PDB file of N, CA and C in Angstrom:
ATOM      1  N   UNK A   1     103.028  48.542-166.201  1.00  0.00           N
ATOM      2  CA  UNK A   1     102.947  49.464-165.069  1.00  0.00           C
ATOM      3  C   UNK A   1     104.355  49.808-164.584  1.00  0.00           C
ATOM      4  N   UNK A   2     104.385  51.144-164.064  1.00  0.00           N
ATOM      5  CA  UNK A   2     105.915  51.400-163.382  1.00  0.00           C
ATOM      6  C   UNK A   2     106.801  50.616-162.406  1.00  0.00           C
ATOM      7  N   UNK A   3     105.460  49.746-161.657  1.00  0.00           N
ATOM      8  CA  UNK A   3     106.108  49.086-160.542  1.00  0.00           C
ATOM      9  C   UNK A   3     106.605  47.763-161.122  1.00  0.00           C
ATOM     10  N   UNK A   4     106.116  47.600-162.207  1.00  0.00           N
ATOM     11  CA  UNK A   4     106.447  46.010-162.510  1.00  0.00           C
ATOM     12  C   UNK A   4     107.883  45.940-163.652  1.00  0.00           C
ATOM     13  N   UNK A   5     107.476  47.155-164.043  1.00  0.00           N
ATOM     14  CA  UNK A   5     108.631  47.930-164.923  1.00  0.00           C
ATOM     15  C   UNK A   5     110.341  48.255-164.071  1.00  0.00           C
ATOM     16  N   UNK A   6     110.138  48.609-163.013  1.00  0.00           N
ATOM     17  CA  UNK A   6     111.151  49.060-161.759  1.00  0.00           C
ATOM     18  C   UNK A   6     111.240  47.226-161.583  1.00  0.00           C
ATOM     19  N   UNK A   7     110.881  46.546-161.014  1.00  0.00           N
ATOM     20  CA  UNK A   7     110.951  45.169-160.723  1.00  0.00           C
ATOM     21  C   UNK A   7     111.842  44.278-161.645  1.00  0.00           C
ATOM     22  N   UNK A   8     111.436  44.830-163.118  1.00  0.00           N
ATOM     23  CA  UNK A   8     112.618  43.862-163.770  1.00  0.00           C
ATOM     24  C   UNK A   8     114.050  44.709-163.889  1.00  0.00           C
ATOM     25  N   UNK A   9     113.448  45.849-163.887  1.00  0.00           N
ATOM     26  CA  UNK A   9     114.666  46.437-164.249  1.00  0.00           C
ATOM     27  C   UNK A   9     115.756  46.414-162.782  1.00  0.00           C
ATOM     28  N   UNK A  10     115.566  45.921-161.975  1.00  0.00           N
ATOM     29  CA  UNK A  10     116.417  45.842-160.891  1.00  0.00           C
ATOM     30  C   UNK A  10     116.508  44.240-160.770  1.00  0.00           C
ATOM     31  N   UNK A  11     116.060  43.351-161.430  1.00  0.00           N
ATOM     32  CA  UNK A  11     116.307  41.812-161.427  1.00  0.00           C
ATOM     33  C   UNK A  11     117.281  42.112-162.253  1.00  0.00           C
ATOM     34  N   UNK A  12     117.233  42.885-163.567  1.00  0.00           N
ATOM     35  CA  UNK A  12     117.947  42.766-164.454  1.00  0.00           C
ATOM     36  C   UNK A  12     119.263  42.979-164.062  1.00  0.00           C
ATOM     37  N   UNK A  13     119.240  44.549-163.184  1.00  0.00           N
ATOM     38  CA  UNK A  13     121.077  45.296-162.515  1.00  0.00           C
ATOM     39  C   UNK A  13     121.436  44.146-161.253  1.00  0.00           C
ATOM     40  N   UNK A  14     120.279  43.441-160.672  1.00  0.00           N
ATOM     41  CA  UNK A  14     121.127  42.378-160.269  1.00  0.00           C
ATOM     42  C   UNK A  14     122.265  41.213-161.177  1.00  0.00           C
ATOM     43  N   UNK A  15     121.269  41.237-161.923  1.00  0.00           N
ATOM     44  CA  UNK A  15     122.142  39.747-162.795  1.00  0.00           C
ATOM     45  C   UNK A  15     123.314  40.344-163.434  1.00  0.00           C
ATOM     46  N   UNK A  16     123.371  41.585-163.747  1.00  0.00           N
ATOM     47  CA  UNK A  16     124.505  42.330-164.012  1.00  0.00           C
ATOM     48  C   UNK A  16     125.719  42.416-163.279  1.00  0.00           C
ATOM     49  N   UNK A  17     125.272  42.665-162.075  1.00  0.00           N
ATOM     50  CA  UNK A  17     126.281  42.500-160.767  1.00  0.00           C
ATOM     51  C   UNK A  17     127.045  41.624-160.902  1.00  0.00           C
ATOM     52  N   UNK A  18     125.964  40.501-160.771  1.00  0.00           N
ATOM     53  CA  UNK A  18     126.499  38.738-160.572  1.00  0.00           C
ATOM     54  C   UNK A  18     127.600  38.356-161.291  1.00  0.00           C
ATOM     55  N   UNK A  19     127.313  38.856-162.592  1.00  0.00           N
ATOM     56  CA  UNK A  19     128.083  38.475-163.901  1.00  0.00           C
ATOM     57  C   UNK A  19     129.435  39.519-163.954  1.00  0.00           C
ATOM     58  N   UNK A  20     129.456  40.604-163.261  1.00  0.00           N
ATOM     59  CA  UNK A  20     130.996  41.378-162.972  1.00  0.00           C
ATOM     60  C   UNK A  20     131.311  41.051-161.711  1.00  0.00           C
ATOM     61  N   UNK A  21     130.904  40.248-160.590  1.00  0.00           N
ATOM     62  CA  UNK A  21     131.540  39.615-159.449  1.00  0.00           C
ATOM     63  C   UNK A  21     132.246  38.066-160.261  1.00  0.00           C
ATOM     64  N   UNK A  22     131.680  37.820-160.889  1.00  0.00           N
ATOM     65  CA  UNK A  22     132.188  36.427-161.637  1.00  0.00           C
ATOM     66  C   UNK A  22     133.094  36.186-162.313  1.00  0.00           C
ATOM     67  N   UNK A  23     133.002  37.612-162.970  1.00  0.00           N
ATOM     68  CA  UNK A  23     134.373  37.759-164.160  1.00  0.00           C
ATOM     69  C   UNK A  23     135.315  38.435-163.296  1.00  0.00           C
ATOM     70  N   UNK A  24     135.263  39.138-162.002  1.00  0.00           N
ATOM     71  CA  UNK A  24     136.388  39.989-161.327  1.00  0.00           C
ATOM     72  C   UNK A  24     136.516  38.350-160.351  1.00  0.00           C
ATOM     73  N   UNK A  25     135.930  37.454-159.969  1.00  0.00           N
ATOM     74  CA  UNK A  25     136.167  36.145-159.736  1.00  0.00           C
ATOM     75  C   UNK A  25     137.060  35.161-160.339  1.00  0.00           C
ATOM     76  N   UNK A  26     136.769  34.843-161.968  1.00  0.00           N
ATOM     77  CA  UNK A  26     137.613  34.287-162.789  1.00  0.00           C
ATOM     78  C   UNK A  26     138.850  35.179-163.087  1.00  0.00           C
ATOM     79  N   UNK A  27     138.626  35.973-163.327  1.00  0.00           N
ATOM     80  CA  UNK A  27     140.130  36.701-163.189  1.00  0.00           C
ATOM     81  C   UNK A  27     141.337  36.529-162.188  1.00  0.00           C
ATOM     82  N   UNK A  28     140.539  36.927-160.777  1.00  0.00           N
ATOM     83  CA  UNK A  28     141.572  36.779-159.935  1.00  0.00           C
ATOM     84  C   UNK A  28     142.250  35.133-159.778  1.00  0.00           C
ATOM     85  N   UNK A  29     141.168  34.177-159.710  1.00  0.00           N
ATOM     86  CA  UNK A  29     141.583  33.016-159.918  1.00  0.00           C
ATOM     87  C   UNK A  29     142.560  32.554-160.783  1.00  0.00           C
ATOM     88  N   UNK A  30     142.171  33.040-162.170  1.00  0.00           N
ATOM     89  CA  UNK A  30     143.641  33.112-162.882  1.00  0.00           C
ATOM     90  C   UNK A  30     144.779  33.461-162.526  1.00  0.00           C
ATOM     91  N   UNK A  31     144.947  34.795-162.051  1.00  0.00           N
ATOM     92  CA  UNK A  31     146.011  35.377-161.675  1.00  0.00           C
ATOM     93  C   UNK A  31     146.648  34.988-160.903  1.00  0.00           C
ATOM     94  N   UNK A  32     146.063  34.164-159.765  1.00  0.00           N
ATOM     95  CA  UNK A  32     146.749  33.862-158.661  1.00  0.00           C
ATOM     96  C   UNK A  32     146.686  32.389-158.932  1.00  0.00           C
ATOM     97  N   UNK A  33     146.785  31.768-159.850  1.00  0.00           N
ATOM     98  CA  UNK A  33     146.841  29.639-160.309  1.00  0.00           C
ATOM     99  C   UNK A  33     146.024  29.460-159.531  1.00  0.00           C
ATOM    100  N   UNK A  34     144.839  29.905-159.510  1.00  0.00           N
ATOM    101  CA  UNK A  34     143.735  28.510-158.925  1.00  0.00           C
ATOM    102  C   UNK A  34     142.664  27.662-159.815  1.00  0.00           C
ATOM    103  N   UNK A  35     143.415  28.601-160.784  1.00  0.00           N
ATOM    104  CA  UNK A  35     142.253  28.305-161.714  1.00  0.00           C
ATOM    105  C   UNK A  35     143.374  28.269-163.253  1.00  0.00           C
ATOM    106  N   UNK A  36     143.999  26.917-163.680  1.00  0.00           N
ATOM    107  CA  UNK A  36     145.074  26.729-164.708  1.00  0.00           C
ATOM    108  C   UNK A  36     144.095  26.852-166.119  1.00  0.00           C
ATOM    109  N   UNK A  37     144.871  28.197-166.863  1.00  0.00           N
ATOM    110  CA  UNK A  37     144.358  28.644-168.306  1.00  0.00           C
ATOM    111  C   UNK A  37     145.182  27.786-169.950  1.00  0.00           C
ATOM    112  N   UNK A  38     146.328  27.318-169.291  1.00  0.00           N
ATOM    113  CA  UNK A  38     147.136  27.072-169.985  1.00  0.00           C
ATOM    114  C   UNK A  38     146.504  26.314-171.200  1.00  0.00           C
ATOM    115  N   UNK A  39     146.006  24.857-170.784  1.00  0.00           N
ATOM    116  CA  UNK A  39     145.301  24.090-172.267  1.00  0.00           C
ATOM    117  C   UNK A  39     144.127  24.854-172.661  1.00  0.00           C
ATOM    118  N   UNK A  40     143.509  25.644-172.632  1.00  0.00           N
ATOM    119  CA  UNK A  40     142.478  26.462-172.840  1.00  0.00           C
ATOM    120  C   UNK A  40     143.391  27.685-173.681  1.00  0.00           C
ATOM    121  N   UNK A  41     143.932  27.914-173.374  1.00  0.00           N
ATOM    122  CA  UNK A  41     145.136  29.317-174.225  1.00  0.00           C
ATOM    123  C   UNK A  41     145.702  28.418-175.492  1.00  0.00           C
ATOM    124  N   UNK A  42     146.619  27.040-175.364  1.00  0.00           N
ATOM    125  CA  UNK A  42     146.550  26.244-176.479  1.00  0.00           C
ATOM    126  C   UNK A  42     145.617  25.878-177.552  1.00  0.00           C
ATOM    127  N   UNK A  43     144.801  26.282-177.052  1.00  0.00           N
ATOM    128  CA  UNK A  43     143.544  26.262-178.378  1.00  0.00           C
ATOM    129  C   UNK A  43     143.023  27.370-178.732  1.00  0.00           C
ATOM    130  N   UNK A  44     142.801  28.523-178.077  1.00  0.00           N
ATOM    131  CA  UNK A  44     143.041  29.893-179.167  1.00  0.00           C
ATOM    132  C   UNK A  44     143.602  29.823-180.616  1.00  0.00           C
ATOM    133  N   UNK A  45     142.833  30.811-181.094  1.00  0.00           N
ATOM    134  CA  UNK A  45     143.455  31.045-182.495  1.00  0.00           C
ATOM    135  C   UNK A  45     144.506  31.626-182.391  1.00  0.00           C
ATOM    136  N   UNK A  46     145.420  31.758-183.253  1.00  0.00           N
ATOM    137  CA  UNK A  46     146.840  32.963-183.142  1.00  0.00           C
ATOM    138  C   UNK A  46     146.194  34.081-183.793  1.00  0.00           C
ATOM    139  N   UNK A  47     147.120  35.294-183.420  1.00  0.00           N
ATOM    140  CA  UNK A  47     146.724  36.375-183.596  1.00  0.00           C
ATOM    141  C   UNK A  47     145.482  37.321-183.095  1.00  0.00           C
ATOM    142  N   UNK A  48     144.932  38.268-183.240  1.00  0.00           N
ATOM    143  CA  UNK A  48     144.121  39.170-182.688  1.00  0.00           C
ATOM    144  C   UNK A  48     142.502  39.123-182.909  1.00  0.00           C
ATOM    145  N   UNK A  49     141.797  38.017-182.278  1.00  0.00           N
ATOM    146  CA  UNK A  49     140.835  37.631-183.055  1.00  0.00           C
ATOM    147  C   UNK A  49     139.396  38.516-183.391  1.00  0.00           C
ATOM    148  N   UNK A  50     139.774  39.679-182.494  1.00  0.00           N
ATOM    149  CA  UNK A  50     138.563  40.655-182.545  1.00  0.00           C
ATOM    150  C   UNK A  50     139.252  41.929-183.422  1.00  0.00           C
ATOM    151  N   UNK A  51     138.810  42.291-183.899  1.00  0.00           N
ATOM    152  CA  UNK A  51     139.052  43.732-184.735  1.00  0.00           C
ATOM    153  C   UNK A  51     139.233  45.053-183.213  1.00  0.00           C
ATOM    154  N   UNK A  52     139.870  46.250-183.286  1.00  0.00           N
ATOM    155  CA  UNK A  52     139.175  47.491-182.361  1.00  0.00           C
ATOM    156  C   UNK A  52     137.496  47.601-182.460  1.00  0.00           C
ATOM    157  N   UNK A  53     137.468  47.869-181.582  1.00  0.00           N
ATOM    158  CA  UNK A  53     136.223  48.695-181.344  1.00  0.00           C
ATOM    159  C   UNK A  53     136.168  50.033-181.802  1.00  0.00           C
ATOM    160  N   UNK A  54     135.697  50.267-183.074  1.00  0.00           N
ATOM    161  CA  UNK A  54     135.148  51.427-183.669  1.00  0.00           C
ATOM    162  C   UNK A  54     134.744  52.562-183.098  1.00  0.00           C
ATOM    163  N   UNK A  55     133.731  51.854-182.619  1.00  0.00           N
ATOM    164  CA  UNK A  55     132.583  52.795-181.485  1.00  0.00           C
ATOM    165  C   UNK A  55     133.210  53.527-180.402  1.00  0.00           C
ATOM    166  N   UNK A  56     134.244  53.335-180.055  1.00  0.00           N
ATOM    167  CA  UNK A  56     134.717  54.067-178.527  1.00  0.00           C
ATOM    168  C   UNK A  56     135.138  55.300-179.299  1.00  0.00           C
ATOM    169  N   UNK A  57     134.436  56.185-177.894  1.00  0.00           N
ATOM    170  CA  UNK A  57     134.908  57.380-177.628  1.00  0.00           C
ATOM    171  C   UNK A  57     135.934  58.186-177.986  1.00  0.00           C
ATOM    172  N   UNK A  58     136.804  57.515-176.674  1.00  0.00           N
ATOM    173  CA  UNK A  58     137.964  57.799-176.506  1.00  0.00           C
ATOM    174  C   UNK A  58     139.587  57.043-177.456  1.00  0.00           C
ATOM    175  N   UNK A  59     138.861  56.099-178.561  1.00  0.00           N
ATOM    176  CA  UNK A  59     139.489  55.886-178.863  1.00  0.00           C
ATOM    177  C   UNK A  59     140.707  54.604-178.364  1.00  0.00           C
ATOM    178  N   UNK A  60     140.097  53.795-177.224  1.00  0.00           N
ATOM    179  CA  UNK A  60     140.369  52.733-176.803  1.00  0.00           C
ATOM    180  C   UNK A  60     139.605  51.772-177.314  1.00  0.00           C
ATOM    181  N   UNK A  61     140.605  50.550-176.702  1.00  0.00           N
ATOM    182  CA  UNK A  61     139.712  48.840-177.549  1.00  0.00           C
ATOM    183  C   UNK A  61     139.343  48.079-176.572  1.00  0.00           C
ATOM    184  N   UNK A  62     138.462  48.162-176.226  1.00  0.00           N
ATOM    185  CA  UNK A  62     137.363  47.765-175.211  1.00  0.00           C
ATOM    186  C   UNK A  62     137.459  46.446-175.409  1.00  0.00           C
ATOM    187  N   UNK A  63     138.068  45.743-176.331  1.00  0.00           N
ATOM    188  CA  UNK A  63     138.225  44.171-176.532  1.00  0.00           C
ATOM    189  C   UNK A  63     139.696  44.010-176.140  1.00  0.00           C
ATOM    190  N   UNK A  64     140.600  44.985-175.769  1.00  0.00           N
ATOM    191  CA  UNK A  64     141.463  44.526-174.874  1.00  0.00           C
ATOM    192  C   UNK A  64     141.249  44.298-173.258  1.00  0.00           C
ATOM    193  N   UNK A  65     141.261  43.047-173.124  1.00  0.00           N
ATOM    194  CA  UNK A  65     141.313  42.621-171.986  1.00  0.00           C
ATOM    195  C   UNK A  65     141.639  43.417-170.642  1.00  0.00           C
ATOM    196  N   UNK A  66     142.906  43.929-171.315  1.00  0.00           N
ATOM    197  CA  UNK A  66     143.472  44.809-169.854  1.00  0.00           C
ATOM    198  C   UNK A  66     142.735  46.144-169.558  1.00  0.00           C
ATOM    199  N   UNK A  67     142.110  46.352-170.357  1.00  0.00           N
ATOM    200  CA  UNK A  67     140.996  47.726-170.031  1.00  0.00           C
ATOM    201  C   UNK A  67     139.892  47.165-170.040  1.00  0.00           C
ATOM    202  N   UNK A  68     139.584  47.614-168.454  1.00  0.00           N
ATOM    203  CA  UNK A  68     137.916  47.189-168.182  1.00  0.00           C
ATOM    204  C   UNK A  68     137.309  47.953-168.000  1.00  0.00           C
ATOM    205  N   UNK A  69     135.665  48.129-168.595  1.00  0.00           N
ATOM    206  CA  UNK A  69     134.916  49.282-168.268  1.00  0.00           C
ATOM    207  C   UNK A  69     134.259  49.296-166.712  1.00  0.00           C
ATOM    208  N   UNK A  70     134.835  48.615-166.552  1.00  0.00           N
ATOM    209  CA  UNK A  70     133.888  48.093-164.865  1.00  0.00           C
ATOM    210  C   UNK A  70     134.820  47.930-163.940  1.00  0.00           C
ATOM    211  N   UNK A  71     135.277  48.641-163.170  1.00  0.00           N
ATOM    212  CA  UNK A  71     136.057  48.587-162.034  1.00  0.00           C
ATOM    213  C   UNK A  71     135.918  47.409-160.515  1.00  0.00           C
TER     214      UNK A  71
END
């Protein structure tokens, strides 16, 4: 039914939210040392571990970090 259909689909754009307040959360925490990345960065692989993103548009790499699709 539509109504039950509308119901998840707005549980769903909640949990969406949650999960870009969290990551614009862990971020800032990083940025500002409240949250130390350093032994966690020591265990990365070297080098570029994701390929570009094919798929874009515009021709950006959506797996670079510093470009976010979500403001």
């Amino acid at each position: 039914t539509n109504h039950r259909i509308s119901r998840h689909r707005a549980a769903v754009k909640r949990e969406i939210d949650l999960l870009h307040e969290y990551r614009t959360r862990l971020i800032a925490d990083v940025v500002t040392g409240k949250l130390d990345m350093r032994e966690v960065a020591a265990h990365l692989p070297k080098g570029d571990p994701l390929p570009p993103d094919s798929n874009c548009q515009d021709g950006t790499d959506l797996a670079d970090p510093r470009r976010s699709p979500h403001p």
